[in-house]
mmCIF file of C-alpha atoms in Angstrom:
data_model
loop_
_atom_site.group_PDB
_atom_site.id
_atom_site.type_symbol
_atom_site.label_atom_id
_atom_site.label_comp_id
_atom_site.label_asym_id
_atom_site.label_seq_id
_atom_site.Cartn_x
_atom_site.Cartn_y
_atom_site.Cartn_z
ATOM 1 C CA UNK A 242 3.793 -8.726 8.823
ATOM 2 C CA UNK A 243 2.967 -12.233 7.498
ATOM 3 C CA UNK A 244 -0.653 -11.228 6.202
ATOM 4 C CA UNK A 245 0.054 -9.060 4.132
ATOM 5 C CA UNK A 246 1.271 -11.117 1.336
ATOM 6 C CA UNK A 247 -0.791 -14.388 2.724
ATOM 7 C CA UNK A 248 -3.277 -13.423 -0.750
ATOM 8 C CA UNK A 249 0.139 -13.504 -2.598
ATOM 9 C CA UNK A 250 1.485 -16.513 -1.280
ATOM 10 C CA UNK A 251 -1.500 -18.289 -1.840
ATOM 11 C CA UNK A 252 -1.808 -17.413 -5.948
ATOM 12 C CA UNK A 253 1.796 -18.113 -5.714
ATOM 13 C CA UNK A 254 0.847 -21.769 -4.363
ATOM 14 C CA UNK A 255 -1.506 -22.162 -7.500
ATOM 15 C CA UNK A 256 -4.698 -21.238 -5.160
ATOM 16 C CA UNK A 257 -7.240 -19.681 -7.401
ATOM 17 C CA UNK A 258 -9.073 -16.342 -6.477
ATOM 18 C CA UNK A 259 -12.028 -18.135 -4.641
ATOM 19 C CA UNK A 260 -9.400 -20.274 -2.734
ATOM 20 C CA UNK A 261 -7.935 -17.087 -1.474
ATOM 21 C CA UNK A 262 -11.274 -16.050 -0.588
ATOM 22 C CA UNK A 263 -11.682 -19.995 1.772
ATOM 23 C CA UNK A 264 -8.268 -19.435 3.006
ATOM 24 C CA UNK A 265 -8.671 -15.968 4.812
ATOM 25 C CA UNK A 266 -12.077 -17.507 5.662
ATOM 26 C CA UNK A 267 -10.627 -20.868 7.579
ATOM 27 C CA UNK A 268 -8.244 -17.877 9.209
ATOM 28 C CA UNK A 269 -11.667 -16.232 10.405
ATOM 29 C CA UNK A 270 -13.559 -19.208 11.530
ATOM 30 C CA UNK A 271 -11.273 -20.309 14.055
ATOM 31 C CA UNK A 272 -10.431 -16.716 14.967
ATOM 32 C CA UNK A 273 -14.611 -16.212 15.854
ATOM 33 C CA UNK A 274 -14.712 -19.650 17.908
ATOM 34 C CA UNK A 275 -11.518 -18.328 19.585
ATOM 35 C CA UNK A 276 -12.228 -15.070 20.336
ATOM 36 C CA UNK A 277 -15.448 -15.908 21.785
ATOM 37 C CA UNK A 278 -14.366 -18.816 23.682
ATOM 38 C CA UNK A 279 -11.647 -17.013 25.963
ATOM 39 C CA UNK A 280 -13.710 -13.979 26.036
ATOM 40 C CA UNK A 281 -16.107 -15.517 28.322
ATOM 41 C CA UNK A 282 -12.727 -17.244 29.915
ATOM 42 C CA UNK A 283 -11.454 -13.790 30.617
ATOM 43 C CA UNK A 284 -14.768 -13.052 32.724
ATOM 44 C CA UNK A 285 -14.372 -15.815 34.711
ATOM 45 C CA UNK A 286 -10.946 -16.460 35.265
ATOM 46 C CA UNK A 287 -7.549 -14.244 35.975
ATOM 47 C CA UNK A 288 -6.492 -12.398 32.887
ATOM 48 C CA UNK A 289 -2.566 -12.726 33.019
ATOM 49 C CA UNK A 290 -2.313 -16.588 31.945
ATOM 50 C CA UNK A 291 -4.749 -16.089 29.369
ATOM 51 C CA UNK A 292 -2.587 -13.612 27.663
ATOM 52 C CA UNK A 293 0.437 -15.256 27.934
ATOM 53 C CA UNK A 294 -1.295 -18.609 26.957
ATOM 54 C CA UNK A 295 -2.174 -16.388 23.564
ATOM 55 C CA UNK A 296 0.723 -15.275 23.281
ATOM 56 C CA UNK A 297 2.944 -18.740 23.628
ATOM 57 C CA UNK A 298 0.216 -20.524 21.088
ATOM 58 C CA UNK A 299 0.525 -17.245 18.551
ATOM 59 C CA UNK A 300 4.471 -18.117 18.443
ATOM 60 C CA UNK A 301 3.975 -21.301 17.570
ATOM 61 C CA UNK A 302 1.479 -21.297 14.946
ATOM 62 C CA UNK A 303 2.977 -18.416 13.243
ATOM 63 C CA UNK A 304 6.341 -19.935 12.864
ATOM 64 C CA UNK A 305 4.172 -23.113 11.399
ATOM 65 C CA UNK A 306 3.364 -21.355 8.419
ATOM 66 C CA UNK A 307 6.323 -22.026 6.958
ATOM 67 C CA UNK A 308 5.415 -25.548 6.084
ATOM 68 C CA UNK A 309 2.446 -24.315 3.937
ATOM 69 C CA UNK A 310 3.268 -25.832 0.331
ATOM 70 C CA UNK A 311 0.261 -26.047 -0.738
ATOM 71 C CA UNK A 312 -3.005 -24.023 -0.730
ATOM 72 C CA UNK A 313 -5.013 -27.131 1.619
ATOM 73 C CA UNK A 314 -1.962 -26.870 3.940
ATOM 74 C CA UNK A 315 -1.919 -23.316 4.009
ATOM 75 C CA UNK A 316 -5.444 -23.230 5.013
ATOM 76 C CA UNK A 317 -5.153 -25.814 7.310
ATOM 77 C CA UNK A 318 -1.883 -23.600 9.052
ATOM 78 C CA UNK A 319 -3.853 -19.795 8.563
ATOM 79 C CA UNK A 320 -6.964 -21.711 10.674
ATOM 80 C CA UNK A 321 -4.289 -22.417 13.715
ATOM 81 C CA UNK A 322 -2.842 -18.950 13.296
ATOM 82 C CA UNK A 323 -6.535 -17.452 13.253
ATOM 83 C CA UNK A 324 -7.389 -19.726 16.395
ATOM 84 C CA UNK A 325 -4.271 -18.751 18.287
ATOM 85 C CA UNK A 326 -4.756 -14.443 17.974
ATOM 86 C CA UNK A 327 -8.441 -14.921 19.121
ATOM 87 C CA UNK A 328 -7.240 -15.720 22.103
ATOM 88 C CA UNK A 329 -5.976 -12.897 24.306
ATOM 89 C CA UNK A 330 -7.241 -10.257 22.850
ATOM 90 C CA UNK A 331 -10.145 -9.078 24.969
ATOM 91 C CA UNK A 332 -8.385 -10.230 28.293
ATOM 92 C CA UNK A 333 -5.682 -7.800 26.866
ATOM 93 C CA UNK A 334 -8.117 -5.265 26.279
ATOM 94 C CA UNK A 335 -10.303 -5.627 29.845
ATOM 95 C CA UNK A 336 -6.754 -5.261 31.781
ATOM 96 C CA UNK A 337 -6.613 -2.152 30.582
ATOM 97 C CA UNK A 338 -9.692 -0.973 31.539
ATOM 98 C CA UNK A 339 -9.217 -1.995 34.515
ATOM 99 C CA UNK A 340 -6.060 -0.408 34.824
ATOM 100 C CA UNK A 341 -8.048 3.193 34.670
ATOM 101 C CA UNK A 342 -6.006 3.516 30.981
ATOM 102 C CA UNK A 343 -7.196 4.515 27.762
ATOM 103 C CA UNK A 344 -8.498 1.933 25.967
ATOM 104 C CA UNK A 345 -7.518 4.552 22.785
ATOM 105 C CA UNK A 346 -3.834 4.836 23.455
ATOM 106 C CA UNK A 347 -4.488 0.935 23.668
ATOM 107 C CA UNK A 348 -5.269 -0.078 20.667
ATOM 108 C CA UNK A 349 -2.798 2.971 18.809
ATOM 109 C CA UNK A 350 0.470 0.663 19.821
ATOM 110 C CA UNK A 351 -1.605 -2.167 18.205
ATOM 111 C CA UNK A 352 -1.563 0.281 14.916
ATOM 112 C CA UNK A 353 1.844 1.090 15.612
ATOM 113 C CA UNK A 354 3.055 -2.845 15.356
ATOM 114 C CA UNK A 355 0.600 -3.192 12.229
ATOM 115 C CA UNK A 356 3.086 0.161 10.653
ATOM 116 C CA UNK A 357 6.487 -1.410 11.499
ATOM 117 C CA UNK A 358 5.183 -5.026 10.349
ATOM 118 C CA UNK A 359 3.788 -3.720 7.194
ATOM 119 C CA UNK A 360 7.136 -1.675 6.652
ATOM 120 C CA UNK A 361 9.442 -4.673 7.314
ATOM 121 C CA UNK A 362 7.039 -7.045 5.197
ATOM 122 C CA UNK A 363 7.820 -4.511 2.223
ATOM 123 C CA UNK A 364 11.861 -4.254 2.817
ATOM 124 C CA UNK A 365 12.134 -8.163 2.757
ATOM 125 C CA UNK A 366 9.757 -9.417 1.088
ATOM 126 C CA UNK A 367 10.496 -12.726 1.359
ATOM 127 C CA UNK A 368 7.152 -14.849 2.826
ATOM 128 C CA UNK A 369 8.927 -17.445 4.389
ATOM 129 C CA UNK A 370 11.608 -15.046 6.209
ATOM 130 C CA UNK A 371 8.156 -12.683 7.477
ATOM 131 C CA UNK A 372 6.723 -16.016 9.151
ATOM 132 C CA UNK A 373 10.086 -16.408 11.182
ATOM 133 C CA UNK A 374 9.958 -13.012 12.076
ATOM 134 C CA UNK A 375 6.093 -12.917 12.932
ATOM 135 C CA UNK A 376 7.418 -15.690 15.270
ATOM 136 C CA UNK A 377 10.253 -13.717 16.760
ATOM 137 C CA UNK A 378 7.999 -10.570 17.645
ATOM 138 C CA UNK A 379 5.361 -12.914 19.260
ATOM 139 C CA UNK A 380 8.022 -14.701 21.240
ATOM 140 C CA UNK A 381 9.340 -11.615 22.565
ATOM 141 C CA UNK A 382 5.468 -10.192 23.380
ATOM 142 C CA UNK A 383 5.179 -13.545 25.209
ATOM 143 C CA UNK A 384 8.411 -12.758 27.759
ATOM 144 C CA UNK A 385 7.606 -8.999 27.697
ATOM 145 C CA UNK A 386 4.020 -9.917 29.097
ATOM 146 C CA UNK A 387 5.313 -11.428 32.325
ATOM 147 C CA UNK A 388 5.866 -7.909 33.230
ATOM 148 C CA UNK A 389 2.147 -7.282 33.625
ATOM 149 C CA UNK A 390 0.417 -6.614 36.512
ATOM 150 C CA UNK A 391 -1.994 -9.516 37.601
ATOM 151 C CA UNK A 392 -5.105 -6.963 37.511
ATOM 152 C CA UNK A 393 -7.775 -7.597 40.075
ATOM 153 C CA UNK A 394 -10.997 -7.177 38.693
ATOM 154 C CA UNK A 395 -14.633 -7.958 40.020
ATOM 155 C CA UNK A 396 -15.396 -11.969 40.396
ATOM 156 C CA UNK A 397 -18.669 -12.363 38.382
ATOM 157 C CA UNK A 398 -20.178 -15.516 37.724
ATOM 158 C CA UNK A 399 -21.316 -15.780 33.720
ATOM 159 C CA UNK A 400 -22.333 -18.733 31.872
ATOM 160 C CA UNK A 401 -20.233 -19.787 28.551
ATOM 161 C CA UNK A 402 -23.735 -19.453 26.411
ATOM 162 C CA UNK A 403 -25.148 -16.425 27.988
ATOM 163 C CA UNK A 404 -27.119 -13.954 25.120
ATOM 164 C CA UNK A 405 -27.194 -10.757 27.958
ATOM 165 C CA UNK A 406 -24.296 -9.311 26.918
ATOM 166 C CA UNK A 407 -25.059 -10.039 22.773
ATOM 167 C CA UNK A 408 -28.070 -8.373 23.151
ATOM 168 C CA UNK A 409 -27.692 -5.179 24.731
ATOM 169 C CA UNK A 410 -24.573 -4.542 22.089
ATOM 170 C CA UNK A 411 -26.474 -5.973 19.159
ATOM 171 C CA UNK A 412 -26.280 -2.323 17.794
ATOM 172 C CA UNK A 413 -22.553 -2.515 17.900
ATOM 173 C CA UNK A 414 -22.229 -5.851 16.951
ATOM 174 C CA UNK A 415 -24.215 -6.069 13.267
ATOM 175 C CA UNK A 416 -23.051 -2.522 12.337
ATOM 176 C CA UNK A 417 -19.448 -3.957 12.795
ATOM 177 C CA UNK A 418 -19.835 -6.803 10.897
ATOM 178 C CA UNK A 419 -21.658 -5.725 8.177
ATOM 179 C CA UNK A 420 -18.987 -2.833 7.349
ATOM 180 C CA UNK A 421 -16.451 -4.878 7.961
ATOM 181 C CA UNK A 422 -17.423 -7.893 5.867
ATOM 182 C CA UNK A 423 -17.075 -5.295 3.061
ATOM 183 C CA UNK A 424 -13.594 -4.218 4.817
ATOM 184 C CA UNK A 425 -12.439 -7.708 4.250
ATOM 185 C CA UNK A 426 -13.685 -8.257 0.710
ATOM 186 C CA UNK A 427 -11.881 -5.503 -0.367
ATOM 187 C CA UNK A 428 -8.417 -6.839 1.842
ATOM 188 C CA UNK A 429 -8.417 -10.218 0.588
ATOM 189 C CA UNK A 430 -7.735 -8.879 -3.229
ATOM 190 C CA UNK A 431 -6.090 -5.441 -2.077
ATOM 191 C CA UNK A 432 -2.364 -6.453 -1.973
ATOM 192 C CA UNK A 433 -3.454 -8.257 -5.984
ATOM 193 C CA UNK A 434 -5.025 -5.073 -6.652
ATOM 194 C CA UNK A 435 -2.072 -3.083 -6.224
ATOM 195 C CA UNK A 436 0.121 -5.880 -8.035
ATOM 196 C CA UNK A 437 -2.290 -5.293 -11.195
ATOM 197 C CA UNK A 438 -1.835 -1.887 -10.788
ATOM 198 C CA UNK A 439 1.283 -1.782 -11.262
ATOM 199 C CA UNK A 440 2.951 -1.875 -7.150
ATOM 200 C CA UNK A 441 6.097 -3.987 -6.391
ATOM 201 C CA UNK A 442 6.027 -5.711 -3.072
ATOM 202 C CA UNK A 443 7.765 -2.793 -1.413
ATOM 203 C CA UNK A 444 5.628 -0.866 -2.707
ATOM 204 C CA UNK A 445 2.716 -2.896 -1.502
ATOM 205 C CA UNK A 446 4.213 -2.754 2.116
ATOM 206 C CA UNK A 447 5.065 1.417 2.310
ATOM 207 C CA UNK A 448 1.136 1.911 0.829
ATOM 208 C CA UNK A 449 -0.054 -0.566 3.584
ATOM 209 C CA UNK A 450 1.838 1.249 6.266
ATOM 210 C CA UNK A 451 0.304 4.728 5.773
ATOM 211 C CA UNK A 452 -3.040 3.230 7.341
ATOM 212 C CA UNK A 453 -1.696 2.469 10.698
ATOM 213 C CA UNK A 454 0.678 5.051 10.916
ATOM 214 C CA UNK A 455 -2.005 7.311 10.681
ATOM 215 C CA UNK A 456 -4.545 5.399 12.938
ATOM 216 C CA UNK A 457 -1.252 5.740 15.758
ATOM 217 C CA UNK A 458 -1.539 9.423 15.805
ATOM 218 C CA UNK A 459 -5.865 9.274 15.410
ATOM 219 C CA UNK A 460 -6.389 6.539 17.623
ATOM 220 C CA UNK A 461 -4.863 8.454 21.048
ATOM 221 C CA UNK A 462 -6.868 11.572 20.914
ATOM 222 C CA UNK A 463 -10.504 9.971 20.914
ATOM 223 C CA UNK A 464 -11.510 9.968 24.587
ATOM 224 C CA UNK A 465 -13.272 12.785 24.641
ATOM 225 C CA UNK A 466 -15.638 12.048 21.580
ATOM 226 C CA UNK A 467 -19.030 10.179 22.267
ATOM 227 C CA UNK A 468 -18.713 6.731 21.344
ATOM 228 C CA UNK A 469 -21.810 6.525 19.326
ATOM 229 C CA UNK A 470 -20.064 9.409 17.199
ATOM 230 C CA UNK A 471 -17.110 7.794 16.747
ATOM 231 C CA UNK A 472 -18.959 4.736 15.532
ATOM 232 C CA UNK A 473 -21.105 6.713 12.986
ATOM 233 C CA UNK A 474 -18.252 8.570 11.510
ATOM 234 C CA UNK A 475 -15.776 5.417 11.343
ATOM 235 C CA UNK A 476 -18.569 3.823 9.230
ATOM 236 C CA UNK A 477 -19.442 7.074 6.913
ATOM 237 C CA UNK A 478 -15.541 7.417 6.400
ATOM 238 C CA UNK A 479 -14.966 3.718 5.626
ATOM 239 C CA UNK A 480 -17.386 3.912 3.002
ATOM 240 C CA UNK A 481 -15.822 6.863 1.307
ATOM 241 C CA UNK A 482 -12.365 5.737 1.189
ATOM 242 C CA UNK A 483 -13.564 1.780 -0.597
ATOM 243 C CA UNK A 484 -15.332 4.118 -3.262
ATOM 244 C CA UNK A 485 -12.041 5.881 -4.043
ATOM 245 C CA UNK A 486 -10.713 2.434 -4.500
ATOM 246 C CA UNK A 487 -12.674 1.648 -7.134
ATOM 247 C CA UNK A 488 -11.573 4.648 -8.568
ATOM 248 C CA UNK A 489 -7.829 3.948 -8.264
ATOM 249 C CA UNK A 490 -5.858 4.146 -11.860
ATOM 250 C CA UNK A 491 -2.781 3.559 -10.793
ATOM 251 C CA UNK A 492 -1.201 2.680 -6.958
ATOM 252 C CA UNK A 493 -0.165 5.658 -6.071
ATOM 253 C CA UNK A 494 -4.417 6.307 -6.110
ATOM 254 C CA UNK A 495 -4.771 4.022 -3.188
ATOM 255 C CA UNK A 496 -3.192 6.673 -0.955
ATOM 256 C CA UNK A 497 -6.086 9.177 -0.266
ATOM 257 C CA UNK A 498 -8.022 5.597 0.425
ATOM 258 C CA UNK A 499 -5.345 4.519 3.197
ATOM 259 C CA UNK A 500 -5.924 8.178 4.921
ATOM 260 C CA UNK A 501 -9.197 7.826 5.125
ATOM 261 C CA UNK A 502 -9.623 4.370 5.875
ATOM 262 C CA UNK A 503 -6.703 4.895 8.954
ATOM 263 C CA UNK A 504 -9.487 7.661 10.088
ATOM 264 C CA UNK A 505 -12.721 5.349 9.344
ATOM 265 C CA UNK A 506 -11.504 2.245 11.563
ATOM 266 C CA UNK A 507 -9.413 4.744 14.535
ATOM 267 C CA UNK A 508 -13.542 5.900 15.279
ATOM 268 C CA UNK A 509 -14.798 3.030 14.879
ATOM 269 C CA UNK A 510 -12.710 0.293 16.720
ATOM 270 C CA UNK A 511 -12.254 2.541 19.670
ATOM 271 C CA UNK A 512 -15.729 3.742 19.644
ATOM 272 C CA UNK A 513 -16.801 0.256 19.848
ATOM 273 C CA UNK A 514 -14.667 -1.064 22.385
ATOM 274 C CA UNK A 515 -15.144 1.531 24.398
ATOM 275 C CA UNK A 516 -18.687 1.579 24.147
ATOM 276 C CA UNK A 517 -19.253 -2.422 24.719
ATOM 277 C CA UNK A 518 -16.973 -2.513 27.624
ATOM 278 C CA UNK A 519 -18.753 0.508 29.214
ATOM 279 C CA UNK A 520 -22.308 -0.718 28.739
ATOM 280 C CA UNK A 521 -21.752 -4.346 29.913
ATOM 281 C CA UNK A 522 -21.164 -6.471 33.065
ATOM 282 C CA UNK A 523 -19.423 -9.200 31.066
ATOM 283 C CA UNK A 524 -16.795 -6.787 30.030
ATOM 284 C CA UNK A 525 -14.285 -9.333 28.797
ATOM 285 C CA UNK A 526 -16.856 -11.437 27.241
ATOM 286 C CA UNK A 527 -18.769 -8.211 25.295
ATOM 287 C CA UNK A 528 -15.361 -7.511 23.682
ATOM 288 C CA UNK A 529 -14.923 -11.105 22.647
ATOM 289 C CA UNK A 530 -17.903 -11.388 21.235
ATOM 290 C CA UNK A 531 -16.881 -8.173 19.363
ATOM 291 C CA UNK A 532 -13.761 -9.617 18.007
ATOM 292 C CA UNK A 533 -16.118 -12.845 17.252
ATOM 293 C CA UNK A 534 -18.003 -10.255 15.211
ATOM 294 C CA UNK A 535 -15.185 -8.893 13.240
ATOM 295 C CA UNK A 536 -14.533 -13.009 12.723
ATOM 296 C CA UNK A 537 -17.834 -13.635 11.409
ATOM 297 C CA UNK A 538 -17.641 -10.501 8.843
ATOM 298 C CA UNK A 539 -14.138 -11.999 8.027
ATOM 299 C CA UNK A 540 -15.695 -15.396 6.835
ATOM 300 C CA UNK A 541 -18.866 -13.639 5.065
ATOM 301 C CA UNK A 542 -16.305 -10.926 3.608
ATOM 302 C CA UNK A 543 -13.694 -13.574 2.294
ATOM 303 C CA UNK A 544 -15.885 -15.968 0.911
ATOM 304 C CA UNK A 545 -17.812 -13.165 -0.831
ATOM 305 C CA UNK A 546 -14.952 -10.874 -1.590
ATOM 306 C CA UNK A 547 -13.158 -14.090 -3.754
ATOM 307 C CA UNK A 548 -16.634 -14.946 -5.355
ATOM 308 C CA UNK A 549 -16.928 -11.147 -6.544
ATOM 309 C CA UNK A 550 -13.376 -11.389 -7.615
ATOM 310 C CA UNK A 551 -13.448 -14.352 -9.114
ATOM 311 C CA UNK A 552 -16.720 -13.597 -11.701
ATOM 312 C CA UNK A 553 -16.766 -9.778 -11.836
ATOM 313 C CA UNK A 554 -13.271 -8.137 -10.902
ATOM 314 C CA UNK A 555 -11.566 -5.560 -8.720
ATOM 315 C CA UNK A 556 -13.717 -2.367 -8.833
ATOM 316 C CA UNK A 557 -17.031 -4.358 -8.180
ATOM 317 C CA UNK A 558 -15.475 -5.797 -5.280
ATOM 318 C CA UNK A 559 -14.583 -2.211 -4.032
ATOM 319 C CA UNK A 560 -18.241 -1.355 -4.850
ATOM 320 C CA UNK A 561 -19.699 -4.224 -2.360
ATOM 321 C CA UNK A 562 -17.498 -2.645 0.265
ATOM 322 C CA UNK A 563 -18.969 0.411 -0.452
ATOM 323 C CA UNK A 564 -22.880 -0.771 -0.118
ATOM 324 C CA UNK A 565 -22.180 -2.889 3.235
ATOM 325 C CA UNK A 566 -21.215 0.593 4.692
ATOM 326 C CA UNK A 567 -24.130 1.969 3.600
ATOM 327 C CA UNK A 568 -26.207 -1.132 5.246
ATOM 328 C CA UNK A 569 -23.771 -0.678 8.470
ATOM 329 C CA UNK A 570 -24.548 2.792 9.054
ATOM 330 C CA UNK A 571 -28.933 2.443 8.249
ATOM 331 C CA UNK A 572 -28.481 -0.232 10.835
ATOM 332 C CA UNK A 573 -26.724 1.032 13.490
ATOM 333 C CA UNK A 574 -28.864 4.420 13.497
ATOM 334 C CA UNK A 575 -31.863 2.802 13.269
ATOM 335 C CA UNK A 576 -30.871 0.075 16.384
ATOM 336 C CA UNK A 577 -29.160 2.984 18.386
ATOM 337 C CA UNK A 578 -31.991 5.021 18.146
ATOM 338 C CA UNK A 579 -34.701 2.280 19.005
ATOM 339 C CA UNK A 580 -32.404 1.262 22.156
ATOM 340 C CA UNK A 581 -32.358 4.807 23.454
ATOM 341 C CA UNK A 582 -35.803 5.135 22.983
ATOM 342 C CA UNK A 583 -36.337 1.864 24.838
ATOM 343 C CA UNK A 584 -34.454 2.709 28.086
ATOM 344 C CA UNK A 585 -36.172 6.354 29.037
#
C-alpha cells in the first residue's frame, strides 16, 4: 500500500521524472542483492528464522519511510525497504513446497494483500499515514509467522556463488526479466499516467486493485496447466494489455489493461516458480535467484522507463513494454526449445 503512490510522493518531493526512474531503481538494487543473498541462506539453513528475520527488518524499514523529505533521502529509505522484502521471500515460498501445498494458492493471498493494500492506499490517501500502516500489517505478519511450522526439508550442502542452479533456469530467468523490465517501465509512470489522465488518487487505488483481485481468483486454479504454458501465455498476455495502454484516452481505458495484465503475470509468476523449484536441487536458492531476476529487470526497467519518460512521454513508454514482451517470449521459446532438445 505504500508503493503505489512512492512515483507520486517523489514528484511531490521536487524529484524529476528520471529521479523517479533512480529511486524505484535503488528500491531494486538492494532488493536483487537481497533476494539472492538469503536465497542461498534458505538452502542451507532452517527456513522459519529467516522469515521472521524478513519480516521484523520489513517493519522497520517501512515505518522509516516516513522521514523521506527529500528525493536523496527517499532513495536512500526505498533501498532499505527494497533490501528488507528480498529477504524471506523464497524461504516463504520453499516452505510451502515442502509442505505438499500449492505453490498457486500461495502466491493468490500474496495478490489478495496487494487488492486490500491498493484499496486502502486509495480511501486514505495520505503517504505518510500508508507508511504507518505498511508498518502495522508487517508487524502483525511478523507475530502471525511464529505460528509456522519449522518445515524439515533435505540438508544439502551449496556454495553462496554456485552458477548450477542459474544455468539450468536460464530460460526462466532472461524471459522474466526482459518482460518484466518493460513491466516496470510502464509502473514507475503508471500511477502519473492516470493522474494526467484525468484519475484522482482514489481513483488511482480502485484501478490498481482490479489487477490483483483478479490474479486471487486466476492464480488458484493453475496446477493443472504445464508450466512452460503458463509461462508462454503470461508473456503473450502481458504484451497485449501494455499495448492497450498506450491506447488509453481517458482512465477508465486502463481497465481492460488491468484484466489482462492480472491474467498475464497469474501464468507467469506461478508458472515460473513452479517450474524453477521443480527442476532444481537448490530449490530455495533457484527461487531467489528468480526474485533477483525480477530485481535486476526492476533496475534496467526504472532507469529506462524514467529516461523514456523523461525525453519522449507516456505512450512510448507503454510501447517499450510492449517490444520487451516480444523479446521475452522469442527468447524463452527459442532457450526452452534448445534445452529440451539438449536433454533427450
Amino acid at each position: 500500500m505504500s508503493g503505489i503512490f512512492i512515483p507520486v510522493f517523489a514528484r511531490s518531493l521536487g524529484a524529476s521524472y528520471f529521479e523517479v526512474g533512480l529511486i524505484s531503481a535503488f528500491f531494486a538494487a538492494a532488493s536483487f542483492f537481497s533476494s539472492f543473498m538469503f536465497g542461498k541462506a534458505a538452502d542451507i539453513n532452517r527456513l522459519r528464522p529467516i522469515i521472521l528475520a524478513g519480516l521484523a527488518v520489513s517493519a522497520v524499514s517501512f515505518f522509516m519511510q516516513i522521514f523521506a523529505h527529500n528525493a536523496a533521502s527517499l532513495a536512500v529509505v526505498r533501498a532499505m525497504v527494497g533490501f528488507s522484502v528480498g529477504v524471506y521471500p523464497a524461504a516463504l515460498i520453499v516452505s510451502v513446497y515442502y509442505e505438499k501445498e500449492s505453490i498457486g494458492k500461495f502466491s493468490s493471498f500474496g495478490s489478495l494483500g496487494w487488492m486490500v493494500g491498493y484499496l486502502v492506499a486509495g480511501f486514505i490517501g495520505n503517504i505518510e499515514h500508508l507508511f504507518i500502516l505498511s508498518s502495522l500489517f508487517f508487524t502483525i505478519a511478523f507475530f502471525a509467522a511464529f505460528g509456522l511450522a519449522d518445515v524439515q526439508k533435505p540438508s544439502i550442502s551449496v556454495s553462496y556463488f554456485s552458477l548450477a542452479a542459474f544455468r539450468k533456469n536460464l530460460d526462466v530467468y532472461l524471459s522474466m526479466f526482459l518482460r518484466h523490465m518493460g513491466a516496470i517501465a510502464v509502473w514507475i509512470i503508471l500511477p502519473l499516467y492516470m493522474a494526467f489522465l484525468g484519475a484522482s488518487n482514489f481513483w488511482i487505488g480502485v484501478i490498481y486493485a482490479i489487477n490483483p483481485s483478479i490474479q486471487f481468483i486466476i492464480m488458484r486454479r493453475l496446477d493443472k496447466f504445464s508450466n512452460e504454458w503458463l509461462i508462454k501465455w503470461g508473456i503473450i498476455i502481458s504484451g497485449i494489455s501494455f499495448v492497450s495502454y498506450s491506447l488509453a484516452q481517458d482512465f477508465y481505458s486502463i481497465v481492460p489493461g488491468m484484466v489482462l495484465i492480472a491474467f498475464g503475470w497469474s501464468f507467469l509468476y506461478v508458472g515460473a516458480n513452479q517450474l524453477v523449484v521443480e527442476r532444481s536441487i537448490e530449490k530455495a536458492s533457484s527461487v531467489g535467484i528468480l526474485n533477483s531476476s525480477i530485481s535486476a529487470a526492476d533496475i534496467a526497467g526504472s532507469i529506462i522507463g524514467g529516461i523514456i519518460m523523461q525525453y519522449f512521454g507516456f505512450r512510448q513508454t507503454m510501447l517499450f513494454a510492449a517490444i520487451c514482451s516480444i523479446l521475452s517470449i522469442m527468447v524463452f521459446s527459442w532457450m526452452n526449445r534448445s534445452s529440451q532438445k539438449g536433454s533427450i
